[in-house]
Short mmCIF file of C-alpha atoms in Angstrom, two decimals:
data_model
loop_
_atom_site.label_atom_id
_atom_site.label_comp_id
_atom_site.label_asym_id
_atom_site.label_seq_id
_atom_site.Cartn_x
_atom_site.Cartn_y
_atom_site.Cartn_z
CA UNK A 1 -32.88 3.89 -7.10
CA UNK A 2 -33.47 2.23 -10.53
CA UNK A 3 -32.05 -0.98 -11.19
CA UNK A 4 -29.68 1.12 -14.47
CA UNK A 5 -28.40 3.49 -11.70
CA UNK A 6 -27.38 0.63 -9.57
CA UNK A 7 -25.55 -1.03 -12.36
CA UNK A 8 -23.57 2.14 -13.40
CA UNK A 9 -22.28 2.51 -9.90
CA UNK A 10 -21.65 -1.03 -9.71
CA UNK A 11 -19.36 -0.96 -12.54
CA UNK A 12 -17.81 2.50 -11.36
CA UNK A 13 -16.77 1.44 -7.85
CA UNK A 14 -15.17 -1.97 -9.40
CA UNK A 15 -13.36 0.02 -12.03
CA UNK A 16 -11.96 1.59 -8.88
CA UNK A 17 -11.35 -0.98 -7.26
CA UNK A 18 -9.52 -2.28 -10.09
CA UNK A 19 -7.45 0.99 -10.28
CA UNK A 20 -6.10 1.24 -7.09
CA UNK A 21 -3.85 -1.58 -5.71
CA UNK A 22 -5.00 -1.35 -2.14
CA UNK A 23 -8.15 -0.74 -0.09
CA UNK A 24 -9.34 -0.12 3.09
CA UNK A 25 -12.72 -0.62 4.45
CA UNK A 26 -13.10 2.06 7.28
CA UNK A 27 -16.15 2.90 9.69
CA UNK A 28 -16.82 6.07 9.63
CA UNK A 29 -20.78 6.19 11.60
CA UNK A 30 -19.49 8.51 14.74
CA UNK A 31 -18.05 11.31 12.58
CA UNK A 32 -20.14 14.41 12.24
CA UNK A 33 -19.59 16.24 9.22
CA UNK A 34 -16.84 18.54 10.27
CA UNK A 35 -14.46 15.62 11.39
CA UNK A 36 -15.79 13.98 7.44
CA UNK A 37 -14.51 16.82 5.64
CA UNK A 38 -11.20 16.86 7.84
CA UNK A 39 -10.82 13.60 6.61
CA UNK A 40 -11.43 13.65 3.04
CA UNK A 41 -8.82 16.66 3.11
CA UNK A 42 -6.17 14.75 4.62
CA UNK A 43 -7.15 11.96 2.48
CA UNK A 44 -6.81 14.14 -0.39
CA UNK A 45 -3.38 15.29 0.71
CA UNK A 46 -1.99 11.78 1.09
CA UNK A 47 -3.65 10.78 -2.18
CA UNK A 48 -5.99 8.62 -1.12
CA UNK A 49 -9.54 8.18 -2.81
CA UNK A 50 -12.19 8.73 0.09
CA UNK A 51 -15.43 7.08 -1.33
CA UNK A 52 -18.47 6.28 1.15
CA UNK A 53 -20.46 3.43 -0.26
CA UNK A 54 -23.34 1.25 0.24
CA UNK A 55 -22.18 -1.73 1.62
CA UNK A 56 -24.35 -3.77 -1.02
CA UNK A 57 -23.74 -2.28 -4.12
CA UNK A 58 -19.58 -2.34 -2.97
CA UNK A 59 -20.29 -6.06 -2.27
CA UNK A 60 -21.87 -6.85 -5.86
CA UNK A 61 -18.44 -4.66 -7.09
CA UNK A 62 -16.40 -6.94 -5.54
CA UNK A 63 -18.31 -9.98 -6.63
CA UNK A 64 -18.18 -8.88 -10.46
CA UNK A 65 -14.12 -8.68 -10.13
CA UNK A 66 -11.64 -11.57 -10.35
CA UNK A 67 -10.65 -13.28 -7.71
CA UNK A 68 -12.10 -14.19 -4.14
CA UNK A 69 -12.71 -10.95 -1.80
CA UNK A 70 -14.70 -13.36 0.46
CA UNK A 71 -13.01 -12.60 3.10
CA UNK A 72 -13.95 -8.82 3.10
CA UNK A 73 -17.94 -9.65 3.00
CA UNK A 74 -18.10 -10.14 7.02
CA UNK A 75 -16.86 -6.59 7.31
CA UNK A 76 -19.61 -4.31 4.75
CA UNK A 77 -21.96 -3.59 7.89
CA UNK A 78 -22.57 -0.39 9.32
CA UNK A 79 -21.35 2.69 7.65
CA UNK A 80 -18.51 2.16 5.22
CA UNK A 81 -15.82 4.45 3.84
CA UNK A 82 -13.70 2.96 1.25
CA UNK A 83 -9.70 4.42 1.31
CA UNK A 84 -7.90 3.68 -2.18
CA UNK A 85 -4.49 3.95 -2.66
CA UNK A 86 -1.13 2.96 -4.80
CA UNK A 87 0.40 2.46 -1.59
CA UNK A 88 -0.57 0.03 0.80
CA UNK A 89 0.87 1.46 3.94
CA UNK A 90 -0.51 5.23 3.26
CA UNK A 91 -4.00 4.77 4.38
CA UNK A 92 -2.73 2.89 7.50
CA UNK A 93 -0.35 5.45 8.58
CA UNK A 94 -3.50 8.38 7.85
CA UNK A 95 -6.04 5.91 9.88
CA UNK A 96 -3.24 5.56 13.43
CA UNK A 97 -2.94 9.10 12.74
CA UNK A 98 -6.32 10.28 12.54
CA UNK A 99 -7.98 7.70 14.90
CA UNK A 100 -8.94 9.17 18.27
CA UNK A 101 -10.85 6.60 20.42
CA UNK A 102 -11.45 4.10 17.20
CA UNK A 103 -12.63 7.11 14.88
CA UNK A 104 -12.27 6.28 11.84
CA UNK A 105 -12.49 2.87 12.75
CA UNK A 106 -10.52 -0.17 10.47
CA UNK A 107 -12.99 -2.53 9.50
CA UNK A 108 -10.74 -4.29 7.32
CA UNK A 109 -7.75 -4.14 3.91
CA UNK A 110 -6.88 -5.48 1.19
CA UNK A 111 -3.15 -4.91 0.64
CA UNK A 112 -0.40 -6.52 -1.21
CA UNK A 113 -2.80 -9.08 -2.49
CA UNK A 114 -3.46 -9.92 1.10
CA UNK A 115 -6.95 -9.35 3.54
CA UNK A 116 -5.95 -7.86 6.82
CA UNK A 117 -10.15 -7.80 9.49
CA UNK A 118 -10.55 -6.10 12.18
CA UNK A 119 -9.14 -3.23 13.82
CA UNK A 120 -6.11 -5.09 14.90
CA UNK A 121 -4.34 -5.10 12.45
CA UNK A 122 -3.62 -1.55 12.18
CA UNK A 123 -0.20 -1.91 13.68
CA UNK A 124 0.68 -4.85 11.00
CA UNK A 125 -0.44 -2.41 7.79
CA UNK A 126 1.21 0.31 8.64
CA UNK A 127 4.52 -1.71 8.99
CA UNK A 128 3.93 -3.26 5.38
CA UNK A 129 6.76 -1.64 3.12
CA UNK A 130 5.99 -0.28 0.00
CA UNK A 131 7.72 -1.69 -3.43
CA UNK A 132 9.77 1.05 -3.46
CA UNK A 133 11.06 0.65 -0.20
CA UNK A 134 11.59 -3.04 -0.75
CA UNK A 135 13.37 -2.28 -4.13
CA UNK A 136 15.77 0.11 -2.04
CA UNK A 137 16.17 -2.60 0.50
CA UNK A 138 16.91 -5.40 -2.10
CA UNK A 139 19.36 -2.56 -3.69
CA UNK A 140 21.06 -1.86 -0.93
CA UNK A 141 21.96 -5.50 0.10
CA UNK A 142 23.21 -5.86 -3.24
CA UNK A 143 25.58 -3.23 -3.57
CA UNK A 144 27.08 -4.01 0.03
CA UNK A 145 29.16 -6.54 -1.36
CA UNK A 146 30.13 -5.17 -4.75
CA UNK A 147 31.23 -2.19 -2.41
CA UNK A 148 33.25 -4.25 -0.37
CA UNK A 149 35.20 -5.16 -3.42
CA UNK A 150 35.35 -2.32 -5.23
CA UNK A 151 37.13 -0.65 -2.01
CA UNK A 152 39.42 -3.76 -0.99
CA UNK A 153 40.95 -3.02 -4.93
CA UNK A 154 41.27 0.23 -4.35
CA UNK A 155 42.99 0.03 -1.32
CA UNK A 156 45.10 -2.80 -2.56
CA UNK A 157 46.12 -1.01 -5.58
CA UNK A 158 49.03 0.62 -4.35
CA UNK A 159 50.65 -3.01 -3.05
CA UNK A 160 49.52 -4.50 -6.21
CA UNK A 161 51.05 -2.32 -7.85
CA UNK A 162 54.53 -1.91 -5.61
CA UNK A 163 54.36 -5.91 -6.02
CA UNK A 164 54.72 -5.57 -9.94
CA UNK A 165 57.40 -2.79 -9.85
CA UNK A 166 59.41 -4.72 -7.47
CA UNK A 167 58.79 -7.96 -9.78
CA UNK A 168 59.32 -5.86 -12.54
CA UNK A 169 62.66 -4.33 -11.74
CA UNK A 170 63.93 -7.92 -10.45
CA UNK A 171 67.64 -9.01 -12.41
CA UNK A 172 66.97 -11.82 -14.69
CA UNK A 173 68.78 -14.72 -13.86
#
């Protein structure tokens, strides 16, 4: 491969990279083709970018980006299928889903600005929320209270409002 090529798919890969909020890093060497394609489908379906990369040219990717993806470098041996996503918990969920006897295998994530090695830690991405979810959550706590009033006023209203009639229609003295 020429040194131009290597550069052009350097820069691709980190404009994906930059794209997508979340990654995965996911061994795929003991599929065979037909599990692959099963994979990219589902992949597909969850909207998830499937891209298989050499682990060098992803490493130089990384390195050309801000920040420090260190942390990752351990991890870029072997095969490597990269899983890209808006959501960080999506490509979890697909991998526990998908993942008879460690196939695809986690290598390791980056999600919610956060690295996440080794296979292990499966169980904690898939429980990450999503924004959304943690908007509705911060939404929902907020409106508990504001609830709470609106319904103690509403239930009040009729004594309030007995209170003033009878305070109301009270002789002056």
């Amino acid at each position: 491969m020429r040194k131009e090529d290597k550069s052009t798919i350097i820069e691709q890969i980190a404009a994906t990279v930059k794209e997508y909020g979340h990654f995965y890093l996911v061994d795929v060497t003991a599929m065979d083709a037909a599990a692959t394609s099963a994979l990219r489908r589902d992949c597909f379906k969850s909207d998830i970018k499937l891209m298989v990369v050499k682990n060098t040219l992803f490493h130089k990717a990384l390195e050309s980006l801000e920040g420090d993806f260190s942390p990752l470098y351990s991890s870029l041996k072997g095969t490597t299928a990269v899983m890209f996503s808006n959501t960080a918990n999506v490509p979890a969920k697909l991998i526990k889903d998908k993942a008879k006897d460690g196939i695809p295998g986690l290598k390791a994530a980056y999600a919610e600005e956060s690295f996440y090695i080794g296979a292990d830690q499966l169980d904690a991405l898939v429980s990450i929320k999503s924004k959304n979810e943690v908007i509705a959550d911060i939404v929902a706590l907020l409106q508990s209270p504001a609830k709470n009033v609106i319904s103690a006023l509403q239930s009040g209203g009729n004594t309030l409002h007995g209170v003033l009639k009878t305070l109301g229609e009270r002789p002056e003295a």
